[in-house]
Structures are given as structure tokens and as C-alpha cells.
Short mmCIF file of C-alpha atoms in Angstrom, two decimals:
data_model
loop_
_atom_site.label_atom_id
_atom_site.label_comp_id
_atom_site.label_asym_id
_atom_site.label_seq_id
_atom_site.Cartn_x
_atom_site.Cartn_y
_atom_site.Cartn_z
CA MET A 1 -184.56 -141.52 -49.50
CA SER A 2 -185.26 -142.79 -53.02
CA GLY A 3 -188.17 -141.04 -54.77
CA GLU A 4 -188.19 -138.13 -52.31
CA LYS A 5 -189.32 -134.82 -53.81
CA THR A 6 -187.25 -131.69 -53.25
CA ALA A 7 -188.15 -128.02 -53.20
CA GLY A 8 -186.68 -127.62 -56.69
CA SER A 9 -188.30 -130.52 -58.53
CA LEU A 10 -191.77 -131.89 -59.24
CA GLU A 11 -190.99 -135.59 -59.75
CA PRO A 12 -187.74 -137.57 -59.50
CA GLY A 13 -185.93 -137.15 -62.78
CA GLY A 14 -188.54 -134.64 -63.95
CA PRO A 15 -188.22 -130.96 -64.75
CA GLU A 16 -187.19 -128.49 -62.09
CA LEU A 17 -189.99 -126.44 -60.58
CA ALA A 18 -188.29 -123.24 -61.74
CA ASP A 19 -188.28 -124.54 -65.32
CA VAL A 20 -192.00 -125.28 -65.18
CA LEU A 21 -192.77 -121.85 -63.72
CA LEU A 22 -190.77 -120.18 -66.47
CA GLU A 23 -192.63 -122.16 -69.12
CA VAL A 24 -196.10 -121.20 -67.86
CA SER A 25 -195.36 -117.63 -66.71
CA PRO A 26 -197.35 -114.94 -68.57
CA ASN A 27 -194.37 -112.61 -68.08
CA GLY A 28 -191.33 -112.77 -70.29
CA VAL A 29 -188.07 -113.78 -68.58
CA LEU A 30 -184.59 -113.36 -70.08
CA VAL A 31 -181.22 -114.08 -68.45
CA THR A 32 -177.77 -113.15 -69.75
CA GLY A 33 -174.45 -114.50 -68.54
CA ALA A 34 -171.15 -112.71 -67.91
CA ASP A 35 -170.28 -112.82 -71.62
CA GLY A 36 -173.51 -111.06 -72.62
CA ARG A 37 -175.06 -114.14 -74.23
CA LEU A 38 -178.61 -115.21 -73.49
CA LEU A 39 -178.80 -118.16 -71.10
CA ARG A 40 -182.59 -118.40 -70.67
CA VAL A 41 -185.54 -117.15 -72.70
CA ASN A 42 -189.01 -118.35 -71.78
CA PRO A 43 -191.97 -118.72 -74.20
CA ALA A 44 -193.64 -115.50 -73.01
CA ALA A 45 -190.51 -113.49 -73.85
CA LEU A 46 -190.50 -114.99 -77.35
CA ARG A 47 -194.15 -113.99 -77.73
CA LEU A 48 -193.73 -110.43 -76.40
CA LEU A 49 -190.42 -109.40 -77.98
CA PRO A 50 -189.12 -109.58 -81.54
CA MET A 51 -186.02 -111.83 -81.56
CA VAL A 52 -183.94 -113.92 -83.91
CA GLY A 53 -185.15 -117.46 -84.51
CA ASP A 54 -183.21 -119.23 -81.73
CA PRO A 55 -181.94 -116.56 -79.31
CA VAL A 56 -180.42 -118.76 -76.59
CA GLY A 57 -176.62 -118.69 -76.77
CA ARG A 58 -176.49 -115.59 -78.94
CA PRO A 59 -175.16 -112.16 -77.83
CA VAL A 60 -178.10 -110.23 -76.44
CA ASP A 61 -177.49 -107.29 -78.82
CA ASP A 62 -177.92 -109.62 -81.79
CA ALA A 63 -180.74 -111.74 -80.40
CA VAL A 64 -183.13 -109.16 -78.91
CA LEU A 65 -184.37 -106.70 -81.53
CA VAL A 66 -185.52 -104.09 -79.00
CA PRO A 67 -182.49 -101.92 -78.13
CA ALA A 68 -183.83 -100.73 -74.76
CA VAL A 69 -184.30 -104.32 -73.55
CA ALA A 70 -180.93 -105.44 -74.95
CA GLN A 71 -179.21 -102.58 -73.13
CA ALA A 72 -181.01 -103.44 -69.88
CA LEU A 73 -179.58 -106.99 -70.17
CA ASP A 74 -175.97 -105.83 -70.55
CA PRO A 75 -174.06 -107.72 -67.80
CA ALA A 76 -171.74 -104.74 -67.34
CA ARG A 77 -174.63 -102.93 -65.63
CA ASP A 78 -175.14 -103.38 -61.90
CA ASP A 79 -178.18 -101.15 -61.41
CA ARG A 80 -181.89 -101.89 -61.16
CA GLN A 81 -184.05 -100.58 -63.97
CA GLU A 82 -187.78 -100.16 -64.45
CA PHE A 83 -189.25 -98.64 -67.60
CA ALA A 84 -192.17 -98.89 -70.01
CA ILE A 85 -191.81 -99.34 -73.77
CA THR A 86 -194.10 -99.82 -76.75
CA VAL A 87 -193.38 -102.76 -79.04
CA GLY A 88 -195.74 -103.00 -81.99
CA ASN A 89 -199.25 -102.71 -80.57
CA ARG A 90 -198.20 -103.85 -77.09
CA GLU A 91 -197.20 -101.77 -74.08
CA LEU A 92 -194.60 -103.54 -71.97
CA PHE A 93 -193.13 -102.89 -68.53
CA VAL A 94 -189.52 -104.00 -68.07
CA ARG A 95 -187.74 -104.74 -64.79
CA ALA A 96 -184.04 -105.58 -64.95
CA GLN A 97 -181.44 -106.30 -62.28
CA ALA A 98 -177.98 -107.78 -61.82
CA LEU A 99 -177.41 -111.45 -60.95
CA GLY A 100 -174.55 -112.73 -58.79
CA PRO A 101 -172.28 -115.81 -58.84
CA GLU A 102 -174.76 -117.96 -56.95
CA GLN A 103 -177.34 -117.39 -59.69
CA VAL A 104 -175.47 -117.59 -63.01
CA PRO A 105 -172.31 -119.31 -64.21
CA GLY A 106 -169.38 -116.97 -64.67
CA GLY A 107 -170.31 -114.94 -61.62
CA ARG A 108 -172.21 -112.13 -63.30
CA GLY A 109 -175.32 -111.65 -65.39
CA ARG A 110 -178.63 -109.83 -65.80
CA LEU A 111 -182.27 -110.75 -65.40
CA ALA A 112 -185.12 -108.98 -67.18
CA ILE A 113 -188.82 -109.57 -66.57
CA ILE A 114 -191.22 -108.31 -69.25
CA GLU A 115 -194.86 -107.67 -68.31
CA ASP A 116 -197.57 -106.98 -70.88
CA ILE A 117 -199.48 -103.96 -69.54
CA THR A 118 -201.48 -103.24 -72.69
CA VAL A 119 -204.87 -103.98 -71.10
CA LEU A 120 -203.96 -102.07 -67.93
CA ARG A 121 -202.86 -98.99 -69.87
CA ARG A 122 -206.00 -99.14 -72.01
CA ALA A 123 -208.14 -99.22 -68.86
CA GLU A 124 -206.17 -96.32 -67.38
CA ARG A 125 -206.70 -94.26 -70.51
CA THR A 126 -210.41 -95.05 -70.51
CA ARG A 127 -210.67 -93.99 -66.87
CA SER A 128 -208.71 -90.79 -67.48
CA GLU A 129 -210.85 -89.90 -70.49
CA PHE A 130 -214.03 -90.52 -68.47
CA VAL A 131 -212.80 -88.39 -65.57
CA ALA A 132 -211.73 -85.62 -67.95
CA ASN A 133 -215.06 -85.62 -69.80
CA VAL A 134 -217.16 -85.66 -66.62
CA SER A 135 -215.00 -82.98 -64.99
CA HIS A 136 -215.30 -80.77 -68.05
CA GLU A 137 -219.09 -81.15 -68.19
CA LEU A 138 -219.53 -80.48 -64.46
CA ARG A 139 -217.06 -77.60 -64.31
CA THR A 140 -219.24 -75.38 -66.51
CA PRO A 141 -222.33 -75.35 -64.23
CA ALA A 142 -220.12 -75.12 -61.11
CA THR A 143 -218.42 -72.04 -62.56
CA SER A 144 -221.80 -70.50 -63.38
CA ILE A 145 -223.09 -71.13 -59.86
CA ALA A 146 -219.98 -69.56 -58.35
CA GLY A 147 -220.28 -66.56 -60.66
CA TYR A 148 -223.95 -65.91 -59.90
CA ALA A 149 -223.33 -66.33 -56.17
CA GLU A 150 -220.45 -63.84 -56.36
CA THR A 151 -222.73 -61.36 -58.14
CA LEU A 152 -225.29 -61.68 -55.35
CA LEU A 153 -222.58 -61.18 -52.72
CA ASP A 154 -221.33 -58.04 -54.48
CA ASP A 155 -224.75 -56.58 -53.74
CA GLY A 156 -224.89 -58.34 -50.40
CA GLU A 157 -225.95 -55.38 -48.24
CA ARG A 158 -229.43 -55.73 -49.76
CA LEU A 159 -229.68 -59.38 -48.67
CA PRO A 160 -231.07 -60.44 -45.30
CA ASP A 161 -228.37 -61.88 -43.02
CA ASP A 162 -229.65 -65.46 -43.34
CA ALA A 163 -229.81 -65.21 -47.13
CA ARG A 164 -226.31 -63.77 -47.31
CA ARG A 165 -224.90 -66.61 -45.21
CA MET A 166 -226.57 -69.16 -47.50
CA VAL A 167 -225.19 -67.46 -50.62
CA GLU A 168 -221.71 -67.45 -49.04
CA VAL A 169 -221.98 -71.22 -48.50
CA ILE A 170 -223.10 -71.69 -52.12
CA HIS A 171 -220.21 -69.55 -53.38
CA ARG A 172 -217.60 -71.28 -51.22
CA ASN A 173 -218.66 -74.78 -52.22
CA ALA A 174 -219.05 -73.93 -55.91
CA ARG A 175 -215.48 -72.59 -55.92
CA ARG A 176 -214.31 -75.76 -54.17
CA LEU A 177 -216.01 -77.88 -56.85
CA THR A 178 -214.42 -75.78 -59.59
CA ALA A 179 -210.98 -76.26 -58.02
CA LEU A 180 -211.58 -80.01 -57.82
CA PHE A 181 -212.59 -80.21 -61.49
CA ASP A 182 -209.56 -78.11 -62.48
CA ASP A 183 -207.24 -80.51 -60.64
CA LEU A 184 -208.92 -83.58 -62.12
CA LEU A 185 -208.60 -82.15 -65.62
CA TYR A 186 -204.96 -81.26 -65.03
CA LEU A 187 -204.14 -84.77 -63.78
CA SER A 188 -205.98 -86.27 -66.73
CA ARG A 189 -203.87 -84.22 -69.13
CA LEU A 190 -200.71 -85.36 -67.34
CA ASP A 191 -201.81 -89.00 -67.52
CA ALA A 192 -202.55 -88.68 -71.22
CA ARG A 193 -199.17 -87.14 -72.00
CA GLU A 194 -196.58 -89.63 -73.22
CA GLY A 195 -192.98 -89.29 -72.09
CA PRO A 196 -191.26 -86.70 -69.91
CA LEU A 197 -191.96 -82.98 -69.84
CA PRO A 198 -189.49 -80.74 -71.70
CA VAL A 199 -187.01 -79.09 -69.33
CA THR A 200 -184.89 -75.94 -69.45
CA ALA A 201 -182.63 -74.01 -67.09
CA VAL A 202 -185.06 -72.29 -64.70
CA ALA A 203 -184.30 -69.59 -62.13
CA LEU A 204 -185.97 -70.69 -58.89
CA GLU A 205 -186.35 -67.33 -57.13
CA PRO A 206 -188.95 -65.71 -59.47
CA VAL A 207 -191.07 -68.87 -59.47
CA VAL A 208 -191.18 -68.85 -55.66
CA ALA A 209 -191.80 -65.09 -55.58
CA GLU A 210 -194.89 -65.40 -57.76
CA THR A 211 -196.31 -68.16 -55.57
CA LEU A 212 -195.72 -66.19 -52.37
CA GLU A 213 -197.52 -63.24 -53.95
CA LYS A 214 -200.50 -65.48 -54.74
CA VAL A 215 -200.80 -66.86 -51.19
CA ALA A 216 -199.90 -63.65 -49.34
CA GLN A 217 -203.51 -62.63 -48.70
CA ALA A 218 -204.52 -66.05 -47.31
CA ALA A 219 -201.41 -66.11 -45.12
CA ALA A 220 -201.95 -62.56 -43.83
CA ALA A 221 -205.56 -63.37 -42.91
CA ARG A 222 -204.19 -65.90 -40.39
CA ASP A 223 -201.11 -63.89 -39.40
CA ILE A 224 -198.79 -66.45 -41.05
CA THR A 225 -195.33 -65.14 -41.95
CA LEU A 226 -193.85 -66.11 -45.33
CA GLN A 227 -190.05 -66.13 -45.58
CA THR A 228 -187.33 -67.45 -47.91
CA PHE A 229 -183.66 -68.42 -47.89
CA GLY A 230 -180.96 -69.45 -50.36
CA LEU A 231 -182.89 -68.65 -53.55
CA PRO A 232 -180.90 -65.89 -55.34
CA GLY A 233 -178.89 -67.25 -58.25
CA VAL A 234 -180.24 -70.81 -58.00
CA ARG A 235 -180.95 -72.40 -61.38
CA VAL A 236 -182.41 -75.87 -61.77
CA ARG A 237 -183.25 -78.29 -64.57
CA ALA A 238 -187.05 -78.19 -64.67
CA ASN A 239 -190.18 -77.52 -66.65
CA ARG A 240 -191.14 -73.96 -65.76
CA GLU A 241 -194.91 -74.42 -65.76
CA ALA A 242 -194.65 -77.69 -63.81
CA LEU A 243 -192.32 -76.11 -61.25
CA GLY A 244 -194.85 -73.34 -60.74
CA HIS A 245 -197.56 -75.91 -59.99
CA ILE A 246 -195.25 -77.79 -57.62
CA VAL A 247 -194.23 -74.73 -55.61
CA GLN A 248 -197.78 -73.39 -55.46
CA ASN A 249 -199.29 -76.66 -54.27
CA LEU A 250 -196.63 -77.16 -51.58
CA VAL A 251 -196.80 -73.58 -50.29
CA GLU A 252 -200.61 -73.56 -50.26
CA ASN A 253 -200.50 -76.84 -48.35
CA ALA A 254 -198.05 -75.39 -45.83
CA VAL A 255 -200.26 -72.34 -45.24
CA LYS A 256 -203.40 -74.46 -45.04
CA TYR A 257 -202.04 -76.74 -42.30
CA SER A 258 -200.08 -74.14 -40.32
CA HIS A 259 -201.29 -72.76 -37.02
CA ASP A 260 -202.47 -69.16 -36.94
CA GLY A 261 -199.47 -66.92 -36.32
CA GLY A 262 -197.08 -69.53 -37.73
CA VAL A 263 -194.24 -69.33 -40.23
CA VAL A 264 -193.90 -70.89 -43.70
CA THR A 265 -190.39 -70.94 -45.17
CA VAL A 266 -189.34 -71.65 -48.76
CA GLY A 267 -185.68 -72.09 -49.62
CA ALA A 268 -183.00 -74.02 -51.48
CA ARG A 269 -179.96 -76.03 -50.38
CA ARG A 270 -177.20 -77.59 -52.45
CA ARG A 271 -177.57 -81.40 -52.60
CA ASP A 272 -175.98 -84.14 -54.79
CA ASP A 273 -175.19 -82.30 -58.05
CA GLY A 274 -178.41 -80.37 -57.80
CA TRP A 275 -180.63 -78.28 -55.56
CA ARG A 276 -183.20 -79.26 -52.98
CA LEU A 277 -186.20 -76.97 -52.78
CA GLU A 278 -187.58 -76.97 -49.22
CA VAL A 279 -191.06 -75.90 -48.12
CA ILE A 280 -191.18 -75.81 -44.33
CA ASP A 281 -194.06 -75.23 -41.94
CA VAL A 282 -194.43 -75.54 -38.17
CA GLY A 283 -198.00 -76.79 -38.36
CA ILE A 284 -199.81 -79.96 -37.32
CA GLY A 285 -197.35 -82.40 -38.89
CA ILE A 286 -197.90 -85.85 -40.43
CA ASP A 287 -197.60 -89.27 -38.82
CA PRO A 288 -194.49 -90.97 -40.34
CA ALA A 289 -196.58 -94.11 -40.91
CA LEU A 290 -198.60 -92.15 -43.48
CA HIS A 291 -195.72 -90.60 -45.43
CA ASP A 292 -195.96 -93.16 -48.24
CA ARG A 293 -199.68 -92.50 -48.72
CA ILE A 294 -199.91 -88.73 -48.81
CA PHE A 295 -199.03 -88.59 -52.52
CA GLU A 296 -202.00 -90.82 -53.44
CA ARG A 297 -204.95 -89.20 -55.18
CA PHE A 298 -207.68 -88.06 -52.78
CA TYR A 299 -205.81 -89.34 -49.72
CA ARG A 300 -206.27 -87.04 -46.73
CA VAL A 301 -204.37 -87.38 -43.45
CA ASP A 302 -207.06 -85.51 -41.49
CA LYS A 303 -210.25 -85.71 -43.52
CA GLY A 304 -212.24 -83.34 -41.33
CA ARG A 305 -209.58 -80.65 -41.28
CA SER A 306 -208.88 -81.07 -45.01
CA ARG A 307 -212.50 -80.49 -45.93
CA ALA A 308 -212.74 -77.51 -43.61
CA ALA A 309 -209.59 -76.04 -45.17
CA GLY A 310 -211.03 -76.48 -48.66
CA GLY A 311 -208.47 -78.75 -50.30
CA THR A 312 -209.26 -81.15 -53.13
CA GLY A 313 -207.03 -84.01 -51.96
CA LEU A 314 -205.17 -83.88 -55.28
CA GLY A 315 -202.46 -81.29 -54.66
CA LEU A 316 -199.72 -83.68 -53.52
CA ALA A 317 -200.68 -86.22 -56.19
CA ILE A 318 -200.12 -83.47 -58.78
CA VAL A 319 -196.76 -82.61 -57.18
CA LYS A 320 -195.61 -86.24 -57.34
CA ARG A 321 -196.77 -86.70 -60.93
CA LEU A 322 -195.07 -83.51 -62.10
CA CYS A 323 -191.82 -84.42 -60.35
CA ASP A 324 -191.85 -87.83 -62.03
CA LYS A 325 -192.53 -86.20 -65.41
CA MET A 326 -189.61 -83.77 -65.22
CA GLY A 327 -186.98 -85.94 -63.53
CA ALA A 328 -187.27 -84.44 -60.04
CA ARG A 329 -187.78 -86.26 -56.73
CA VAL A 330 -190.18 -85.31 -53.95
CA SER A 331 -190.01 -86.49 -50.33
CA VAL A 332 -191.34 -85.48 -46.93
CA ARG A 333 -189.98 -85.27 -43.39
CA SER A 334 -192.52 -84.77 -40.62
CA GLN A 335 -193.69 -85.74 -37.16
CA LEU A 336 -197.11 -85.21 -35.62
CA GLY A 337 -197.19 -81.84 -33.89
CA SER A 338 -193.73 -80.85 -35.14
CA GLY A 339 -194.40 -79.37 -38.56
CA THR A 340 -193.52 -80.66 -42.02
CA VAL A 341 -190.72 -80.25 -44.55
CA PHE A 342 -191.30 -81.14 -48.21
CA HIS A 343 -188.17 -81.63 -50.33
CA VAL A 344 -188.05 -81.43 -54.12
CA TRP A 345 -184.66 -82.34 -55.56
CA MET A 346 -183.83 -81.03 -59.04
CA ALA A 347 -180.63 -81.48 -61.03
CA ASP A 348 -178.31 -78.74 -62.23
CA PRO A 349 -179.06 -77.56 -65.78
CA GLU A 350 -177.19 -79.36 -68.55
CA PRO A 351 -174.99 -77.28 -70.91
CA THR A 352 -177.40 -78.13 -73.73
CA ASP A 353 -180.53 -76.99 -71.83
CA GLY A 354 -182.19 -73.91 -73.25
CA GLU A 355 -182.71 -70.76 -71.23
CA ASP A 356 -186.18 -70.08 -69.90
CA PRO A 357 -187.61 -66.56 -70.34
CA PRO A 358 -187.43 -64.46 -67.16
CA ALA A 359 -191.18 -64.01 -66.76
CA VAL A 360 -193.18 -66.73 -65.04
CA GLY A 361 -196.41 -67.59 -66.81
CA PRO A 362 -199.74 -68.02 -65.01
CA VAL A 363 -200.09 -71.05 -62.80
CA ALA A 364 -203.42 -72.83 -62.42
CA ASP A 365 -204.94 -73.10 -58.97
CA GLY A 366 -203.51 -75.97 -56.96
CA GLY A 367 -205.16 -78.38 -54.56
#
């Protein structure tokens, strides 16, 4: 019928809806064709990225003066990419993906969407600085309270039973606060750090051995057996200090949520040009519907049990952040009542990776 509007247009003979959306979008949009020339560049992209005067029709390598973005728009690529870059005084987030024959002439191309995240990153930094400052200021009195309470307990036989129980509560909760502030400060330092962590070739067995030594007393108190498999000779591409934090947080978690008399196992299996560290318990398990949330900060599957066990709710968030920072991947497999397996995949060392010293340095308390 004459004058009928369609899903792709605003008015008969007028601009296509997609064209209007591209014009008004706050996000930059760039499209390359099969020959690597730019087919579409919207106004936001021109504002966010340095380019030649009239980029449409030019080879992307010549037109876009930001190499990382130009490479992401190479039509020879068929992967999806997401990365952050700094251009001038702006922080940008780039998403790029391949386009098929139904989307671009010539049958192949690339789409990149550029989002200005400058304000978001500034807010994140402000929040992290606030958390770090508050945590630092509160950690000092919490440490003092814990220290004085411990001194009283050392001379506890002179205290009445009721007074001793109250001092034990003070000591336990002051230590819990100190652990929370330590984790908050550690996460703040990670957030403030730009770029990935440096990695070397790291022997896995001594890192695990040190962690098991640290948790042995807590495990023995509940008759939990600690065992290992597949660790001798395994070397991975990792940051040694970060790997220590990762292993300690996962093993402490496994002990914390195991049943008395249970077993916690730490081992390694060969997987996909790398090694998969496994931390296995036969404890209470995790509902599969919650697997995506357990790496969020302060998220607790069982809030009552978590508080009773003394966790900060930050341990798994630290694990996820450290894995991201050193190129590892963490995942979980679990069912309620059937225990939990955490996997951390790490690549084989590169020939150019340096050798890490054999001794494992001290690892801060985990969550």
C-alpha cells in the first residue's frame, strides 16, 4: 500500500531507521568490507577516534589512526574481541566481531562498536580510592583491638569464664574485620593496577605445598584430609604471588565448606595446551543457578553459614580478578549436596618467560 511504513524506514523516501540510529548513537560504529575498506563510520566514531579527514572508502589501516582498533577491523579476522584502550584523555571500550554475507557486500566484513567509558572508569577509581582509604583507616584500630584481646587471652586463666568468652568473641570478630580490610585493600590495589600482571614459568607443586601447610591446622581441627595428585613437574605461565593467592583462597574455601571428616584434593590435569589446577571438596555444593554469581564481590551462597565460617565474601572475587589479570581462566562445577570442583586453567610457559625462583614468597590471608 502506498505510503506504508516499514520496519526499516521512518517515512516513505526518508532515511532508514538504522541510518538514523547510527547518526544519534553515543557509541562509535565502524564497518569494514571484505577488501578492508571502511563502509560506515558514524559521527560518534569520528568524535572518539583520530582518523583521516574523510575515512569512508579508505583502507582501515590508513583511515583509523589507532592501531588496535584498525587491527580489530581487519576482515581476515573471524573472532570476537573486547578490549579497553586509552586515546588521548578518553578511555574507550571496543567490541568487534565478524559480519557475514547477509550484512555486508562482498560476503565478509567487521563491525566495531566504540564506547566512551571515561566517566565510568573515573567513578570506579574514585570508589576504589574511597574503599582503600576507609579500609586502611579502619584496619589500624581493628588490628589493635585484636592484639589487645589476644594479650588478654594469653593470660586467660586469670579471667572469669564469662569474661573470657566475651574476649574470645572480641578477638574473633576483630580478626574477621582485619581480614575483610586486607581483602578490600588487596582488591583496590588490583583495580588500580593498569594492564596485566607480569608472568613467569612457575612450578605448581611448591605453591600448593605452602598453601596446604597454612591450612593444615584448620583442616586437622575438623578431621579433614588434604591430598594432592598430578603436581610434580607441572610448570605453568603465571604470576607467582597471584597464583599463591588463588590457590590459598580456593583451598581455604574448600576446607571451610567441607563436612567434618571430609577430603579436600588439589591436583593438576593436562588441558588444551596448558594445565588445569583443580581444587575438589565433597562438601555442601553450590546450586548451578548460582554459579555465575559466586565470583561477585560480597556474594554469599549461604549467608548464615558463610558468616559462621568467618569468610569475607571476597575470596572468589579476588580469585577471578587475579585470573583475569594473569591470563588464566577460572570456572566451577558443582551440585547441591555433591561437593564442588574449582578449575583454574593456565597456559604452558612461553620460551621467552623468565624462570621464577624456587622459594614461594609470603601470601596474604585470603577470604
